[in-house]
Amino acid sequence: MTTALKNDLFLRACRGVRTERPPIWIMRQAGRYMPEYQAIRKNTTFLGLCKTPDLAARATLLPIDILGVDAAILFSDILVPVEAMGLDLMFSEHKGPSFPNPVRTRADVDGLEVPDPVSKTGFVAEAIREVNRRLASRVPLIGFAGAPFTLATYMVEGEITKDFSRVKRMMFSEPETLHALLEKATDTVIRYLSMQAEAGVHAYQIFDTWAGSLSSFHYRSFALPYVRKIVQAMRGYGLPSILYVNGSCALLEDMKEAGADVVSVDWRLSLSVARKRLSESTGIQGNLDPVSLLGTPSVLKDEVGRILKEMEGRPGFIFNLGHGILPETPVSMARYLVRLVQDGLSAPQPVE
Ligand code: CP3
């Protein structure tokens, strides 16, 4: 089904094939930095947008039409299936996501369900089908889910915190409770990603954003085995997979053991080092600092040039940011970034 794609650079790079240039997409490519997104978002809540297939599809298509990136990523959120597990979810403008009744005890964990994805989150499958209709095979569509440890972090902390002390306290005092939670999250994610695969995504990314807060030892116990289980369970669909961790520097070799086709690297680690640490059988995605899009076009050009040079001749490279694009990013800079990667460093600069 992927053979009919007009632009399959991204899928070829995921599979480790040498491509004529690196494909590029941008984490959080449909977001608040785009006036067209704000216009769609104005009349609804963020969750309302995620749950309305027509609106989610419109948001998903924006960066394809406006930036010309080489892959679409479904517009949704990693916390959508967590709400379906039975936790009330709120998004506020300034604080981001929160759970007013967080998971703190074994009884809380036992009270969560492993939801049927179609009856509880069928709007996601519907959005995927709608996106593919509108994409008309222009570029592949990436599905995604949060990794169990990152989902557990939100469920236990109840809000975004700096030091993750509640979930880590559970890890150090009641590890079996945390493992029980991680197991439920794993089963939920496998069923949720299977639904996405059946609805027609061409690849999937697992966001283990907060696993970078763990030592290698604890990563190997509380994060890696669950991600590996997901990757193995999904193997039958034959879709390329990407694993993202923010702050992956200390964990790169451990992450590789999850078995995903591509490991996503943030800006803290030079890609010339990353490519030495990962054999060519693993693809690399990354790793521009999102803040560089707030600087000048000429410095952005230098940064892109540096990254392209670091990865010269390395098959299986996907250009991306090291984390999500910031809401204050000028669209002209995002578009310039895409042009630099697609057309080369002599692409015309936006006016400084
Ligand atoms: O990449 C894409 O364009 C697809 C859409 C997408 C969103 N969230 C949209 C979103 C994806 C892949 C995510 C994943 C996600 N969500 C992660 C993992 C990636 C990462 O950034 O680390 C995490 C940790 C979340 C949880 C989450 N959702 C947070 C922390 C926030 C608040 C911060 C923020 O940027 O507002 C959200 C809200 C959110 N998710 C928005 C968008 C476009 C902003 C919502 C709005 O319109 O107000």
PDB file of C-alpha atoms in Angstrom, residues 49-337:
ATOM      1  CA  LEU A  49      -9.939  19.339  18.076  1.00  0.00           C
ATOM      2  CA  CYS A  50      -8.314  15.925  18.676  1.00  0.00           C
ATOM      3  CA  LYS A  51     -11.731  14.254  18.845  1.00  0.00           C
ATOM      4  CA  THR A  52     -13.225  15.796  15.688  1.00  0.00           C
ATOM      5  CA  PRO A  53     -11.822  13.894  12.680  1.00  0.00           C
ATOM      6  CA  ASP A  54     -12.523  16.697  10.204  1.00  0.00           C
ATOM      7  CA  LEU A  55     -10.637  19.268  12.342  1.00  0.00           C
ATOM      8  CA  ALA A  56      -7.815  16.870  13.275  1.00  0.00           C
ATOM      9  CA  ALA A  57      -7.379  16.066   9.581  1.00  0.00           C
ATOM     10  CA  ARG A  58      -7.307  19.771   8.675  1.00  0.00           C
ATOM     11  CA  ALA A  59      -4.606  20.420  11.316  1.00  0.00           C
ATOM     12  CA  THR A  60      -2.595  17.399  10.149  1.00  0.00           C
ATOM     13  CA  LEU A  61      -2.543  18.682   6.567  1.00  0.00           C
ATOM     14  CA  LEU A  62      -1.438  22.271   7.409  1.00  0.00           C
ATOM     15  CA  PRO A  63       2.331  21.609   7.520  1.00  0.00           C
ATOM     16  CA  ILE A  64       2.117  19.584   4.300  1.00  0.00           C
ATOM     17  CA  ASP A  65       0.458  22.454   2.459  1.00  0.00           C
ATOM     18  CA  ILE A  66       2.295  25.350   4.164  1.00  0.00           C
ATOM     19  CA  LEU A  67       5.803  23.956   4.770  1.00  0.00           C
ATOM     20  CA  GLY A  68       6.007  21.066   2.300  1.00  0.00           C
ATOM     21  CA  VAL A  69       7.476  18.590   4.806  1.00  0.00           C
ATOM     22  CA  ASP A  70       8.150  15.012   3.670  1.00  0.00           C
ATOM     23  CA  ALA A  71       5.793  13.309   6.152  1.00  0.00           C
ATOM     24  CA  ALA A  72       2.534  14.095   7.935  1.00  0.00           C
ATOM     25  CA  ILE A  73       2.018  13.242  11.612  1.00  0.00           C
ATOM     26  CA  LEU A  74      -1.465  12.642  12.881  1.00  0.00           C
ATOM     27  CA  PHE A  75      -2.792  15.575  14.899  1.00  0.00           C
ATOM     28  CA  SER A  76      -3.612  14.181  18.337  1.00  0.00           C
ATOM     29  CA  ASP A  77      -1.933  13.856  21.735  1.00  0.00           C
ATOM     30  CA  ILE A  78      -0.148  11.092  23.628  1.00  0.00           C
ATOM     31  CA  LEU A  79      -2.637  11.514  26.493  1.00  0.00           C
ATOM     32  CA  VAL A  80      -5.767  10.679  24.450  1.00  0.00           C
ATOM     33  CA  PRO A  81      -5.612   6.919  25.242  1.00  0.00           C
ATOM     34  CA  VAL A  82      -4.848   7.699  28.901  1.00  0.00           C
ATOM     35  CA  GLU A  83      -8.164   9.492  29.233  1.00  0.00           C
ATOM     36  CA  ALA A  84      -9.744   6.349  27.750  1.00  0.00           C
ATOM     37  CA  MET A  85      -8.088   4.312  30.544  1.00  0.00           C
ATOM     38  CA  GLY A  86     -10.437   6.147  32.918  1.00  0.00           C
ATOM     39  CA  LEU A  87      -8.522   9.255  34.064  1.00  0.00           C
ATOM     40  CA  ASP A  88     -10.067  12.704  33.729  1.00  0.00           C
ATOM     41  CA  LEU A  89      -7.802  14.807  31.499  1.00  0.00           C
ATOM     42  CA  MET A  90      -7.636  18.582  31.348  1.00  0.00           C
ATOM     43  CA  PHE A  91      -5.613  20.896  29.126  1.00  0.00           C
ATOM     44  CA  SER A  92      -5.138  24.457  30.287  1.00  0.00           C
ATOM     45  CA  GLU A  93      -3.655  27.242  28.200  1.00  0.00           C
ATOM     46  CA  HIS A  94      -0.731  27.926  30.536  1.00  0.00           C
ATOM     47  CA  LYS A  95      -0.169  24.740  32.526  1.00  0.00           C
ATOM     48  CA  GLY A  96      -0.516  22.208  29.699  1.00  0.00           C
ATOM     49  CA  PRO A  97      -2.070  18.809  30.491  1.00  0.00           C
ATOM     50  CA  SER A  98      -3.163  17.733  33.971  1.00  0.00           C
ATOM     51  CA  PHE A  99      -5.015  14.868  35.643  1.00  0.00           C
ATOM     52  CA  PRO A 100      -7.037  16.099  38.663  1.00  0.00           C
ATOM     53  CA  ASN A 101      -7.234  12.531  40.063  1.00  0.00           C
ATOM     54  CA  PRO A 102      -3.732  11.171  39.525  1.00  0.00           C
ATOM     55  CA  VAL A 103      -2.635   7.564  40.060  1.00  0.00           C
ATOM     56  CA  ARG A 104      -0.905   7.234  43.431  1.00  0.00           C
ATOM     57  CA  THR A 105      -1.754   3.793  44.864  1.00  0.00           C
ATOM     58  CA  ARG A 106      -2.060   0.177  43.826  1.00  0.00           C
ATOM     59  CA  ALA A 107      -5.851   0.534  44.090  1.00  0.00           C
ATOM     60  CA  ASP A 108      -5.682   3.472  41.649  1.00  0.00           C
ATOM     61  CA  VAL A 109      -3.749   1.292  39.192  1.00  0.00           C
ATOM     62  CA  ASP A 110      -6.212  -1.588  39.586  1.00  0.00           C
ATOM     63  CA  GLY A 111      -9.077   0.801  38.871  1.00  0.00           C
ATOM     64  CA  LEU A 112      -7.728   1.681  35.403  1.00  0.00           C
ATOM     65  CA  GLU A 113      -8.966  -0.144  32.363  1.00  0.00           C
ATOM     66  CA  VAL A 114      -7.263  -1.292  29.202  1.00  0.00           C
ATOM     67  CA  PRO A 115      -9.730   0.399  26.852  1.00  0.00           C
ATOM     68  CA  ASP A 116     -11.094  -1.003  23.643  1.00  0.00           C
ATOM     69  CA  PRO A 117      -9.480   1.449  21.201  1.00  0.00           C
ATOM     70  CA  VAL A 118     -12.265   1.467  18.633  1.00  0.00           C
ATOM     71  CA  SER A 119     -15.166   2.155  20.989  1.00  0.00           C
ATOM     72  CA  LYS A 120     -13.215   4.647  23.164  1.00  0.00           C
ATOM     73  CA  THR A 121     -10.892   6.336  20.656  1.00  0.00           C
ATOM     74  CA  GLY A 122     -12.394   5.445  17.290  1.00  0.00           C
ATOM     75  CA  PHE A 123     -12.220   9.135  16.325  1.00  0.00           C
ATOM     76  CA  VAL A 124      -8.450   8.619  15.926  1.00  0.00           C
ATOM     77  CA  ALA A 125      -8.967   5.854  13.344  1.00  0.00           C
ATOM     78  CA  GLU A 126     -11.530   8.020  11.580  1.00  0.00           C
ATOM     79  CA  ALA A 127      -9.064  10.961  11.514  1.00  0.00           C
ATOM     80  CA  ILE A 128      -6.372   8.685  10.013  1.00  0.00           C
ATOM     81  CA  ARG A 129      -8.707   7.567   7.226  1.00  0.00           C
ATOM     82  CA  GLU A 130      -9.730  11.175   6.596  1.00  0.00           C
ATOM     83  CA  VAL A 131      -6.099  12.368   6.499  1.00  0.00           C
ATOM     84  CA  ASN A 132      -5.160   9.667   3.993  1.00  0.00           C
ATOM     85  CA  ARG A 133      -8.102  10.647   1.783  1.00  0.00           C
ATOM     86  CA  ARG A 134      -6.947  14.285   1.793  1.00  0.00           C
ATOM     87  CA  LEU A 135      -3.255  13.460   1.416  1.00  0.00           C
ATOM     88  CA  ALA A 136      -4.024  11.436  -1.699  1.00  0.00           C
ATOM     89  CA  SER A 137      -0.671   9.597  -1.364  1.00  0.00           C
ATOM     90  CA  ARG A 138       1.428  12.791  -1.444  1.00  0.00           C
ATOM     91  CA  VAL A 139       3.479  11.840   1.647  1.00  0.00           C
ATOM     92  CA  PRO A 140       3.337   9.088   4.292  1.00  0.00           C
ATOM     93  CA  LEU A 141       1.365   9.525   7.511  1.00  0.00           C
ATOM     94  CA  ILE A 142       3.067   8.897  10.870  1.00  0.00           C
ATOM     95  CA  GLY A 143       0.974   7.561  13.747  1.00  0.00           C
ATOM     96  CA  PHE A 144       2.188   7.747  17.328  1.00  0.00           C
ATOM     97  CA  ALA A 145       1.751   6.862  20.969  1.00  0.00           C
ATOM     98  CA  GLY A 146       3.401   7.812  24.236  1.00  0.00           C
ATOM     99  CA  ALA A 147       5.689   5.179  25.729  1.00  0.00           C
ATOM    100  CA  PRO A 148       4.504   3.517  28.953  1.00  0.00           C
ATOM    101  CA  PHE A 149       7.034   5.264  31.216  1.00  0.00           C
ATOM    102  CA  THR A 150       6.171   8.718  29.860  1.00  0.00           C
ATOM    103  CA  LEU A 151       2.429   8.031  30.129  1.00  0.00           C
ATOM    104  CA  ALA A 152       2.951   6.766  33.694  1.00  0.00           C
ATOM    105  CA  THR A 153       4.870   9.954  34.480  1.00  0.00           C
ATOM    106  CA  TYR A 154       1.819  12.051  33.571  1.00  0.00           C
ATOM    107  CA  MET A 155      -0.592   9.689  35.334  1.00  0.00           C
ATOM    108  CA  VAL A 156       1.368   9.688  38.610  1.00  0.00           C
ATOM    109  CA  GLU A 157       2.608  13.295  38.652  1.00  0.00           C
ATOM    110  CA  GLY A 158      -0.835  14.570  37.596  1.00  0.00           C
ATOM    111  CA  GLU A 159       0.791  17.590  35.937  1.00  0.00           C
ATOM    112  CA  ILE A 160       4.063  18.641  34.326  1.00  0.00           C
ATOM    113  CA  THR A 161       6.779  18.689  37.001  1.00  0.00           C
ATOM    114  CA  LYS A 162      10.486  19.423  36.886  1.00  0.00           C
ATOM    115  CA  ASP A 163      12.051  16.562  38.813  1.00  0.00           C
ATOM    116  CA  PHE A 164       9.462  13.765  38.400  1.00  0.00           C
ATOM    117  CA  SER A 165       9.724  13.079  42.112  1.00  0.00           C
ATOM    118  CA  ARG A 166       6.317  11.405  42.488  1.00  0.00           C
ATOM    119  CA  VAL A 167       6.763   8.803  39.776  1.00  0.00           C
ATOM    120  CA  LYS A 168      10.380   8.243  40.801  1.00  0.00           C
ATOM    121  CA  ARG A 169       9.388   7.945  44.437  1.00  0.00           C
ATOM    122  CA  MET A 170       6.964   5.193  43.378  1.00  0.00           C
ATOM    123  CA  MET A 171       9.823   3.578  41.460  1.00  0.00           C
ATOM    124  CA  PHE A 172      12.055   3.588  44.546  1.00  0.00           C
ATOM    125  CA  SER A 173       9.406   2.646  47.117  1.00  0.00           C
ATOM    126  CA  GLU A 174       6.743   0.567  45.359  1.00  0.00           C
ATOM    127  CA  PRO A 175       8.315  -0.731  42.168  1.00  0.00           C
ATOM    128  CA  GLU A 176       5.686  -3.444  41.726  1.00  0.00           C
ATOM    129  CA  THR A 177       2.920  -0.811  41.668  1.00  0.00           C
ATOM    130  CA  LEU A 178       4.764   1.103  38.950  1.00  0.00           C
ATOM    131  CA  HIS A 179       5.343  -2.112  36.979  1.00  0.00           C
ATOM    132  CA  ALA A 180       1.610  -2.913  37.203  1.00  0.00           C
ATOM    133  CA  LEU A 181       0.832   0.562  35.837  1.00  0.00           C
ATOM    134  CA  LEU A 182       3.425   0.202  33.067  1.00  0.00           C
ATOM    135  CA  GLU A 183       1.931  -3.139  32.058  1.00  0.00           C
ATOM    136  CA  LYS A 184      -1.554  -1.667  31.718  1.00  0.00           C
ATOM    137  CA  ALA A 185      -0.167   1.249  29.741  1.00  0.00           C
ATOM    138  CA  THR A 186       1.734  -1.172  27.476  1.00  0.00           C
ATOM    139  CA  ASP A 187      -1.376  -3.217  26.688  1.00  0.00           C
ATOM    140  CA  THR A 188      -3.289   0.003  26.028  1.00  0.00           C
ATOM    141  CA  VAL A 189      -0.603   1.326  23.669  1.00  0.00           C
ATOM    142  CA  ILE A 190      -0.335  -1.956  21.731  1.00  0.00           C
ATOM    143  CA  ARG A 191      -4.075  -2.008  21.111  1.00  0.00           C
ATOM    144  CA  TYR A 192      -4.131   1.717  20.318  1.00  0.00           C
ATOM    145  CA  LEU A 193      -1.231   1.542  17.822  1.00  0.00           C
ATOM    146  CA  SER A 194      -2.736  -1.593  16.240  1.00  0.00           C
ATOM    147  CA  MET A 195      -5.894   0.393  15.575  1.00  0.00           C
ATOM    148  CA  GLN A 196      -3.786   3.138  13.961  1.00  0.00           C
ATOM    149  CA  ALA A 197      -1.964   0.567  11.804  1.00  0.00           C
ATOM    150  CA  GLU A 198      -5.253  -0.944  10.672  1.00  0.00           C
ATOM    151  CA  ALA A 199      -6.622   2.524   9.893  1.00  0.00           C
ATOM    152  CA  GLY A 200      -3.686   3.206   7.560  1.00  0.00           C
ATOM    153  CA  VAL A 201      -0.667   4.930   9.147  1.00  0.00           C
ATOM    154  CA  HIS A 202       2.576   4.229   7.259  1.00  0.00           C
ATOM    155  CA  ALA A 203       4.951   4.379  10.243  1.00  0.00           C
ATOM    156  CA  TYR A 204       4.729   5.124  13.943  1.00  0.00           C
ATOM    157  CA  GLN A 205       6.752   7.037  16.514  1.00  0.00           C
ATOM    158  CA  ILE A 206       6.888   6.181  20.212  1.00  0.00           C
ATOM    159  CA  PHE A 207       7.387   9.258  22.389  1.00  0.00           C
ATOM    160  CA  ASP A 208       9.281   8.368  25.564  1.00  0.00           C
ATOM    161  CA  THR A 209       9.857  12.055  26.215  1.00  0.00           C
ATOM    162  CA  TRP A 210      10.557  11.850  29.938  1.00  0.00           C
ATOM    163  CA  ALA A 211      12.604   8.632  30.057  1.00  0.00           C
ATOM    164  CA  GLY A 212      15.691  10.846  29.832  1.00  0.00           C
ATOM    165  CA  SER A 213      15.168  11.495  33.555  1.00  0.00           C
ATOM    166  CA  LEU A 214      16.204   7.892  34.304  1.00  0.00           C
ATOM    167  CA  SER A 215      19.633   6.375  34.817  1.00  0.00           C
ATOM    168  CA  SER A 216      20.575   3.709  32.322  1.00  0.00           C
ATOM    169  CA  PHE A 217      19.987   1.100  35.049  1.00  0.00           C
ATOM    170  CA  HIS A 218      16.428   2.244  35.726  1.00  0.00           C
ATOM    171  CA  TYR A 219      15.712   2.863  32.043  1.00  0.00           C
ATOM    172  CA  ARG A 220      16.515  -0.781  31.439  1.00  0.00           C
ATOM    173  CA  SER A 221      14.034  -1.860  34.085  1.00  0.00           C
ATOM    174  CA  PHE A 222      11.160   0.658  33.871  1.00  0.00           C
ATOM    175  CA  ALA A 223      11.148   1.897  30.271  1.00  0.00           C
ATOM    176  CA  LEU A 224      13.029  -0.285  27.784  1.00  0.00           C
ATOM    177  CA  PRO A 225      11.229  -3.646  28.336  1.00  0.00           C
ATOM    178  CA  TYR A 226       7.821  -2.066  27.755  1.00  0.00           C
ATOM    179  CA  VAL A 227       8.862  -0.233  24.585  1.00  0.00           C
ATOM    180  CA  ARG A 228      10.486  -3.429  23.313  1.00  0.00           C
ATOM    181  CA  LYS A 229       7.243  -5.303  23.942  1.00  0.00           C
ATOM    182  CA  ILE A 230       5.303  -2.721  21.903  1.00  0.00           C
ATOM    183  CA  VAL A 231       7.777  -2.851  19.002  1.00  0.00           C
ATOM    184  CA  GLN A 232       7.621  -6.661  18.987  1.00  0.00           C
ATOM    185  CA  ALA A 233       3.820  -6.712  19.130  1.00  0.00           C
ATOM    186  CA  MET A 234       3.635  -4.274  16.210  1.00  0.00           C
ATOM    187  CA  ARG A 235       6.110  -6.163  14.043  1.00  0.00           C
ATOM    188  CA  GLY A 236       3.348  -8.048  12.184  1.00  0.00           C
ATOM    189  CA  TYR A 237       2.140  -4.812  10.588  1.00  0.00           C
ATOM    190  CA  GLY A 238       5.526  -4.272   8.927  1.00  0.00           C
ATOM    191  CA  LEU A 239       5.565  -0.527   9.679  1.00  0.00           C
ATOM    192  CA  PRO A 240       8.795   1.402  10.318  1.00  0.00           C
ATOM    193  CA  SER A 241       9.144   2.628  13.902  1.00  0.00           C
ATOM    194  CA  ILE A 242      10.910   5.576  15.557  1.00  0.00           C
ATOM    195  CA  LEU A 243      11.764   5.880  19.245  1.00  0.00           C
ATOM    196  CA  TYR A 244      12.113   9.373  20.722  1.00  0.00           C
ATOM    197  CA  VAL A 245      13.532  10.234  24.145  1.00  0.00           C
ATOM    198  CA  ASN A 246      14.298  13.811  25.183  1.00  0.00           C
ATOM    199  CA  GLY A 247      17.754  13.728  26.762  1.00  0.00           C
ATOM    200  CA  SER A 248      18.677  10.432  25.097  1.00  0.00           C
ATOM    201  CA  CYS A 249      22.424  11.029  25.270  1.00  0.00           C
ATOM    202  CA  ALA A 250      23.101   8.677  28.196  1.00  0.00           C
ATOM    203  CA  LEU A 251      20.676   6.053  26.886  1.00  0.00           C
ATOM    204  CA  LEU A 252      21.436   5.693  23.184  1.00  0.00           C
ATOM    205  CA  GLU A 253      22.762   2.130  23.260  1.00  0.00           C
ATOM    206  CA  ASP A 254      19.947   1.055  25.613  1.00  0.00           C
ATOM    207  CA  MET A 255      17.327   2.628  23.341  1.00  0.00           C
ATOM    208  CA  LYS A 256      18.682   0.705  20.396  1.00  0.00           C
ATOM    209  CA  GLU A 257      17.779  -2.525  22.185  1.00  0.00           C
ATOM    210  CA  ALA A 258      14.088  -1.621  21.934  1.00  0.00           C
ATOM    211  CA  GLY A 259      14.351  -2.705  18.301  1.00  0.00           C
ATOM    212  CA  ALA A 260      12.837   0.390  16.670  1.00  0.00           C
ATOM    213  CA  ASP A 261      14.114   1.121  13.161  1.00  0.00           C
ATOM    214  CA  VAL A 262      15.077   4.712  13.991  1.00  0.00           C
ATOM    215  CA  VAL A 263      16.361   6.385  17.159  1.00  0.00           C
ATOM    216  CA  SER A 264      15.572  10.088  17.558  1.00  0.00           C
ATOM    217  CA  VAL A 265      18.375  12.176  19.036  1.00  0.00           C
ATOM    218  CA  ASP A 266      18.085  15.612  20.635  1.00  0.00           C
ATOM    219  CA  TRP A 267      20.478  18.553  20.118  1.00  0.00           C
ATOM    220  CA  ARG A 268      22.614  17.853  23.186  1.00  0.00           C
ATOM    221  CA  LEU A 269      24.472  15.063  21.399  1.00  0.00           C
ATOM    222  CA  SER A 270      26.429  15.729  18.211  1.00  0.00           C
ATOM    223  CA  LEU A 271      25.234  13.472  15.389  1.00  0.00           C
ATOM    224  CA  SER A 272      28.844  12.724  14.488  1.00  0.00           C
ATOM    225  CA  VAL A 273      29.064  11.034  17.896  1.00  0.00           C
ATOM    226  CA  ALA A 274      25.601   9.453  17.638  1.00  0.00           C
ATOM    227  CA  ARG A 275      26.465   7.809  14.315  1.00  0.00           C
ATOM    228  CA  LYS A 276      29.558   6.243  15.868  1.00  0.00           C
ATOM    229  CA  ARG A 277      27.549   4.924  18.803  1.00  0.00           C
ATOM    230  CA  LEU A 278      24.758   3.469  16.638  1.00  0.00           C
ATOM    231  CA  SER A 279      25.557   0.988  13.881  1.00  0.00           C
ATOM    232  CA  GLU A 280      24.149   1.674  10.412  1.00  0.00           C
ATOM    233  CA  SER A 281      21.383  -0.868  11.003  1.00  0.00           C
ATOM    234  CA  THR A 282      19.652   1.779  13.159  1.00  0.00           C
ATOM    235  CA  GLY A 283      18.370   4.953  11.536  1.00  0.00           C
ATOM    236  CA  ILE A 284      18.942   8.351  13.146  1.00  0.00           C
ATOM    237  CA  GLN A 285      16.453  11.226  13.415  1.00  0.00           C
ATOM    238  CA  GLY A 286      17.294  14.704  14.654  1.00  0.00           C
ATOM    239  CA  ASN A 287      18.627  16.936  15.948  1.00  0.00           C
ATOM    240  CA  LEU A 288      18.304  20.700  15.423  1.00  0.00           C
ATOM    241  CA  ASP A 289      17.794  22.773  18.590  1.00  0.00           C
ATOM    242  CA  PRO A 290      14.221  24.164  18.284  1.00  0.00           C
ATOM    243  CA  VAL A 291      15.447  27.501  19.650  1.00  0.00           C
ATOM    244  CA  SER A 292      17.661  27.951  16.578  1.00  0.00           C
ATOM    245  CA  LEU A 293      14.459  28.780  14.679  1.00  0.00           C
ATOM    246  CA  LEU A 294      14.181  31.903  16.847  1.00  0.00           C
ATOM    247  CA  GLY A 295      17.620  33.156  15.741  1.00  0.00           C
ATOM    248  CA  THR A 296      18.739  34.641  12.421  1.00  0.00           C
ATOM    249  CA  PRO A 297      18.365  32.892   9.037  1.00  0.00           C
ATOM    250  CA  SER A 298      22.136  32.863   8.494  1.00  0.00           C
ATOM    251  CA  VAL A 299      22.824  31.117  11.804  1.00  0.00           C
ATOM    252  CA  LEU A 300      20.033  28.638  11.033  1.00  0.00           C
ATOM    253  CA  LYS A 301      21.702  27.933   7.701  1.00  0.00           C
ATOM    254  CA  ASP A 302      25.028  27.287   9.494  1.00  0.00           C
ATOM    255  CA  GLU A 303      23.319  24.926  11.946  1.00  0.00           C
ATOM    256  CA  VAL A 304      21.607  22.962   9.177  1.00  0.00           C
ATOM    257  CA  GLY A 305      24.873  22.822   7.236  1.00  0.00           C
ATOM    258  CA  ARG A 306      26.693  21.501  10.293  1.00  0.00           C
ATOM    259  CA  ILE A 307      24.117  18.741  10.879  1.00  0.00           C
ATOM    260  CA  LEU A 308      24.068  17.716   7.209  1.00  0.00           C
ATOM    261  CA  LYS A 309      27.870  17.527   7.269  1.00  0.00           C
ATOM    262  CA  GLU A 310      27.874  15.443  10.449  1.00  0.00           C
ATOM    263  CA  MET A 311      25.564  12.933   8.735  1.00  0.00           C
ATOM    264  CA  GLU A 312      27.161  13.037   5.284  1.00  0.00           C
ATOM    265  CA  GLY A 313      27.112   9.615   3.634  1.00  0.00           C
ATOM    266  CA  ARG A 314      25.159   8.019   6.507  1.00  0.00           C
ATOM    267  CA  PRO A 315      22.105   6.148   5.189  1.00  0.00           C
ATOM    268  CA  GLY A 316      18.954   6.143   7.271  1.00  0.00           C
ATOM    269  CA  PHE A 317      18.952   9.822   8.294  1.00  0.00           C
ATOM    270  CA  ILE A 318      15.762  11.806   8.920  1.00  0.00           C
ATOM    271  CA  PHE A 319      16.109  15.530   9.549  1.00  0.00           C
ATOM    272  CA  ASN A 320      14.024  16.798  12.467  1.00  0.00           C
ATOM    273  CA  LEU A 321      14.269  18.966  15.558  1.00  0.00           C
ATOM    274  CA  GLY A 322      15.553  17.584  18.843  1.00  0.00           C
ATOM    275  CA  HIS A 323      12.149  18.349  20.441  1.00  0.00           C
ATOM    276  CA  GLY A 324       8.899  20.044  19.428  1.00  0.00           C
ATOM    277  CA  ILE A 325       8.808  23.351  17.561  1.00  0.00           C
ATOM    278  CA  LEU A 326       8.182  26.298  19.906  1.00  0.00           C
ATOM    279  CA  PRO A 327       4.939  28.327  19.722  1.00  0.00           C
ATOM    280  CA  GLU A 328       6.900  31.574  19.161  1.00  0.00           C
ATOM    281  CA  THR A 329       8.631  30.252  15.998  1.00  0.00           C
ATOM    282  CA  PRO A 330       8.138  32.415  12.871  1.00  0.00           C
ATOM    283  CA  VAL A 331       6.524  30.325  10.115  1.00  0.00           C
ATOM    284  CA  SER A 332       9.021  31.897   7.669  1.00  0.00           C
ATOM    285  CA  MET A 333      11.891  30.263   9.619  1.00  0.00           C
ATOM    286  CA  ALA A 334      10.186  26.842   9.651  1.00  0.00           C
ATOM    287  CA  ARG A 335       9.670  27.138   5.899  1.00  0.00           C
ATOM    288  CA  TYR A 336      13.297  28.213   5.387  1.00  0.00           C
ATOM    289  CA  LEU A 337      14.471  25.183   7.376  1.00  0.00           C
TER     290      LEU A 337
END
